[in-house]
Amino acid sequence: MDARIQQSVVANLRNRPAPIEVGPFVIGTDPTTSSPHINYATPRPGATVTAGDVAALVAAFRAAGRTPRLEYVTSCAPGLEALLTGAGFVVEARHTYLLCVPGTLRTPPAPDHVRLRVPTTDTERAATVGAQNEAFGGDPVASGADVARVLRQQDAGGVVVMAVTDDGTCAGGGGAAPPVGGVSEVAGIAVRTPYRRQGLAGAITADVTRRLFDVGVEVAWLEASGEDSWRVYERVGYRPAGRRLYIALS
C-alpha cells in the first residue's frame, strides 16, 4: 500500500502546471504561487537515490526560484532522509497517513443548517478557497490563481466540496486529488471558526470520500494535523496505515 500511495503522489506532482523531472525525483511546480506546500518534490517509489541526485534536485529547485522541499512515504525511499540531512535539509514533520476503503466509510449527516455541494461557478470556487484559507489562518480572499487551481482539479477528475449555510455563507470545504491507480488523496478539510464543533468537518470528509468511491476509487488517504482532526477522520472510517516525511532546505 505504501508504494501505491507514493505513486499517486508522483502522478499528482506530474500534473502540476510545470513539473520538473530530476533523476529519481519529480518536482511539482506551479508558476502562479511560491507556496512550498504546492511546490515540492517526491521520489519515485523504489528508485535508487545518490548524493549527486540530491545535489541536482537542489539545483533544479534553485533554478526554478523555489524552496527545496520534499514530501514522501518513508518506506519507499529508506535511505533518502540521511542523504537529505547530509545536504543540510531539516525535517519539518513526520506524519502518519490514514486510509479509508468503501467498506469502512461512515457518512454522518451535515448539521441541519448546512448543505454540502460541489462548487460550479468561479464565485463558489472563490468562496470555498476563501473559507479554507481563513480556517487555516491565511488570507480569506481567494486569488484568480486559486480559483483556476480549483477548476483544474475538477477538470482533471478531482473532487471539491463546499459547505453552504442557509443564508448562503460558505462555512468550509474540502477536496481530493484526481484519482491515480484507484487511489486519491483527500486534503484541505476546513471549517471556519463559527461553525466548528458541530460535526461539519466529519461530514465534509465523508462526503468527499463518498464521491471518490462513487466513481470507482478503491483507496482514499489523508493526513491529520493534530489529535482533533485525527479523531474526526477515524470516526468516518479512516485508519492509520503508514508514515510520511516532510523535509526542506532553507
Coordinates of C-alpha atoms in Angstrom, one line a residue:
M1 CA 0.0 0.0 0.0
D2 CA 2.9 2.4 0.7
A3 CA 4.0 2.1 -2.9
R4 CA 0.5 2.8 -4.2
I5 CA 0.3 5.9 -2.0
Q6 CA 3.7 7.2 -3.1
Q7 CA 3.0 6.5 -6.8
S8 CA -0.2 8.6 -6.5
V9 CA 1.9 11.5 -5.1
V10 CA 4.3 11.2 -8.0
A11 CA 1.5 11.2 -10.5
N12 CA -0.2 14.2 -8.9
L13 CA 3.0 16.2 -9.0
R14 CA 3.5 15.4 -12.6
N15 CA 0.1 17.0 -13.2
R16 CA 1.2 20.4 -11.8
P17 CA 1.3 23.1 -14.4
A18 CA 5.2 23.0 -14.8
P19 CA 6.5 19.7 -13.4
I20 CA 10.3 19.0 -13.5
E21 CA 11.8 15.6 -13.6
V22 CA 15.3 15.3 -12.0
G23 CA 16.8 11.9 -11.9
P24 CA 14.6 9.8 -9.5
F25 CA 12.6 12.9 -8.4
V26 CA 9.6 14.7 -9.6
I27 CA 9.1 18.4 -8.6
G28 CA 5.6 19.7 -8.9
T29 CA 5.9 23.4 -9.6
D30 CA 3.2 25.9 -10.1
P31 CA 4.2 29.3 -11.6
T32 CA 1.3 31.1 -10.0
T33 CA 2.4 30.5 -6.4
S34 CA 5.7 30.2 -4.5
S35 CA 4.0 28.2 -1.7
P36 CA 6.2 25.3 -0.6
H37 CA 3.1 23.4 0.2
I38 CA 2.3 23.3 -3.5
N39 CA 5.8 23.4 -5.0
Y40 CA 7.6 20.4 -3.6
A41 CA 9.3 17.1 -4.8
T42 CA 8.9 13.4 -4.2
P43 CA 10.9 10.4 -5.2
R44 CA 9.6 7.6 -7.5
P45 CA 9.0 4.6 -5.2
G46 CA 11.8 2.1 -5.1
A47 CA 14.2 4.3 -7.1
T48 CA 17.9 4.4 -6.2
V49 CA 19.0 7.8 -5.0
T50 CA 22.5 9.1 -4.7
A51 CA 24.1 12.3 -3.1
G52 CA 24.6 13.5 -6.7
D53 CA 20.8 13.2 -7.3
V54 CA 20.1 15.3 -4.2
A55 CA 22.5 18.0 -5.4
A56 CA 20.8 18.0 -8.8
L57 CA 17.4 18.3 -7.1
V58 CA 18.5 21.3 -5.1
A59 CA 20.0 23.0 -8.2
A60 CA 16.7 22.4 -10.0
F61 CA 14.7 24.0 -7.2
R62 CA 17.0 27.0 -7.1
A63 CA 16.8 27.4 -10.9
A64 CA 13.0 27.4 -10.6
G65 CA 13.1 30.0 -7.8
R66 CA 11.5 27.6 -5.3
T67 CA 12.5 26.4 -1.9
P68 CA 13.9 22.8 -2.0
R69 CA 11.3 20.7 -0.2
L70 CA 10.1 17.1 -0.3
E71 CA 7.1 15.0 0.9
Y72 CA 7.2 11.2 0.7
V73 CA 6.3 7.9 2.2
T74 CA 9.4 6.9 4.1
S75 CA 9.4 3.2 3.3
C76 CA 9.5 3.9 -0.4
A77 CA 13.0 5.6 -0.1
P78 CA 14.6 4.3 3.1
G79 CA 18.0 5.8 2.6
L80 CA 16.8 9.2 1.4
E81 CA 16.5 11.0 4.7
A82 CA 20.1 10.5 5.5
L83 CA 21.2 11.9 2.1
L84 CA 18.9 14.9 2.6
T85 CA 20.0 15.7 6.1
G86 CA 23.6 15.3 5.0
A87 CA 22.9 18.0 2.4
G88 CA 21.5 20.4 5.0
F89 CA 17.8 19.6 4.8
V90 CA 15.8 19.8 8.1
V91 CA 12.9 17.7 9.0
E92 CA 9.6 19.7 9.2
A93 CA 7.3 16.9 10.4
R94 CA 6.7 13.2 10.5
H95 CA 3.1 12.2 9.9
T96 CA 1.1 9.0 9.9
Y97 CA -1.2 8.8 6.9
L98 CA -4.7 7.2 7.2
L99 CA -6.6 5.1 4.7
C100 CA -10.3 4.6 4.0
V101 CA -11.9 2.0 1.8
P102 CA -15.6 1.7 0.8
G103 CA -16.3 -1.0 3.4
T104 CA -15.1 1.2 6.3
L105 CA -16.6 4.6 5.3
R106 CA -19.3 6.0 7.6
T107 CA -21.2 9.1 6.4
P108 CA -22.6 11.3 9.2
P109 CA -25.1 13.9 8.2
A110 CA -24.2 17.6 7.9
P111 CA -25.6 20.0 10.5
D112 CA -29.3 20.9 9.8
H113 CA -28.4 24.4 8.6
V114 CA -25.7 23.4 6.2
R115 CA -25.8 21.8 2.7
L116 CA -22.8 20.1 1.1
R117 CA -22.4 20.5 -2.7
V118 CA -19.9 20.9 -5.5
P119 CA -18.9 24.5 -6.4
T120 CA -19.8 25.0 -10.1
T121 CA -19.0 28.7 -10.6
D122 CA -15.9 30.8 -10.1
T123 CA -17.7 32.7 -7.4
E124 CA -18.4 29.5 -5.5
R125 CA -14.9 28.2 -6.0
A126 CA -13.5 31.5 -4.6
A127 CA -15.8 31.2 -1.6
T128 CA -14.6 27.7 -0.9
V129 CA -10.9 28.6 -1.1
G130 CA -11.5 31.7 1.0
A131 CA -13.2 29.6 3.7
Q132 CA -10.4 27.1 3.6
N133 CA -7.7 29.8 3.8
E134 CA -9.4 31.5 6.7
A135 CA -9.8 28.2 8.6
F136 CA -6.0 27.6 8.2
G137 CA -5.1 31.1 9.2
G138 CA -4.5 32.5 5.7
D139 CA -5.9 35.2 3.5
P140 CA -9.7 34.8 3.3
V141 CA -9.8 36.4 -0.1
A142 CA -9.1 33.9 -2.9
S143 CA -7.0 35.0 -5.9
G144 CA -7.7 34.3 -9.5
A145 CA -4.9 31.8 -9.5
D146 CA -6.5 30.0 -6.5
V147 CA -9.8 29.7 -8.5
A148 CA -8.0 28.5 -11.6
R149 CA -6.3 25.8 -9.5
V150 CA -9.6 24.5 -8.2
L151 CA -11.0 24.4 -11.7
R152 CA -8.0 22.4 -12.9
Q153 CA -8.5 20.0 -10.1
Q154 CA -12.1 19.5 -11.0
D155 CA -11.5 19.2 -14.7
A156 CA -8.9 16.5 -14.1
G157 CA -11.3 14.4 -12.1
G158 CA -10.7 15.6 -8.6
V159 CA -13.3 16.4 -6.0
V160 CA -14.2 19.7 -4.5
V161 CA -17.0 20.2 -1.9
M162 CA -18.3 23.3 -0.2
A163 CA -20.4 23.6 2.9
V164 CA -23.1 26.3 2.5
T165 CA -25.3 27.6 5.3
D166 CA -29.0 28.6 4.9
D167 CA -28.0 32.2 4.5
G168 CA -25.6 31.4 1.7
T169 CA -22.3 31.6 3.7
C170 CA -19.6 29.2 2.8
A171 CA -18.7 27.6 6.2
G172 CA -15.9 25.4 5.0
G173 CA -14.9 22.9 2.3
G174 CA -12.6 20.1 1.3
G175 CA -11.4 18.2 -1.7
A176 CA -9.5 15.3 -3.2
A177 CA -6.8 14.9 -5.9
P178 CA -7.6 13.3 -9.2
P179 CA -7.5 9.6 -8.7
V180 CA -4.4 7.6 -9.9
G181 CA -4.5 3.8 -10.0
G182 CA -7.6 3.7 -7.8
V183 CA -6.0 6.0 -5.2
S184 CA -6.8 9.6 -4.2
E185 CA -5.6 12.0 -1.6
V186 CA -8.2 13.9 0.5
A187 CA -7.0 17.3 1.6
G188 CA -7.9 20.8 2.6
I189 CA -10.7 19.7 5.0
A190 CA -11.5 23.1 6.7
V191 CA -14.3 24.6 8.8
R192 CA -14.4 28.3 9.6
T193 CA -14.3 29.0 13.4
P194 CA -18.0 29.9 13.9
Y195 CA -19.1 26.6 12.5
R196 CA -16.8 24.2 14.4
R197 CA -17.7 21.6 17.0
Q198 CA -20.9 20.8 15.1
G199 CA -19.8 17.7 13.2
L200 CA -19.2 19.6 9.9
A201 CA -15.6 18.5 9.4
G202 CA -16.5 14.9 9.6
A203 CA -19.5 15.4 7.2
I204 CA -17.3 17.2 4.7
T205 CA -14.6 14.4 4.9
A206 CA -17.2 11.7 4.4
D207 CA -18.9 13.5 1.5
V208 CA -15.6 14.0 -0.4
T209 CA -14.7 10.4 0.3
R210 CA -18.1 9.0 -0.8
R211 CA -17.8 11.0 -4.1
L212 CA -14.5 9.3 -4.7
F213 CA -15.9 5.8 -4.1
D214 CA -18.9 6.6 -6.3
V215 CA -16.5 7.0 -9.3
G216 CA -14.6 3.8 -8.6
V217 CA -11.8 4.9 -6.3
E218 CA -10.6 2.0 -4.2
V219 CA -8.5 3.8 -1.6
A220 CA -8.7 7.3 -0.1
W221 CA -6.0 8.6 2.1
L222 CA -5.2 11.7 4.1
E223 CA -3.1 13.1 6.9
A224 CA -4.3 14.5 10.3
S225 CA -2.8 17.8 11.5
G226 CA -3.5 17.0 15.2
E227 CA -5.4 14.9 17.6
D228 CA -8.7 16.6 17.0
S229 CA -8.6 16.0 13.2
W230 CA -7.3 12.5 13.8
R231 CA -10.5 11.7 15.8
V232 CA -12.7 13.3 13.1
Y233 CA -11.2 11.1 10.4
E234 CA -11.3 7.9 12.4
R235 CA -15.0 8.5 13.2
V236 CA -15.8 8.5 9.4
G237 CA -13.8 5.3 8.8
Y238 CA -10.1 6.2 8.2
R239 CA -7.4 4.0 9.8
P240 CA -3.7 4.6 10.4
A241 CA -1.5 3.0 7.7
G242 CA 2.0 4.3 7.0
R243 CA 4.5 7.1 7.6
R244 CA 5.3 10.2 5.6
L245 CA 8.2 12.7 5.9
Y246 CA 8.2 16.5 5.3
I247 CA 11.7 17.9 4.9
A248 CA 13.1 21.2 3.5
L249 CA 16.3 23.1 2.8
S250 CA 16.2 26.9 3.6

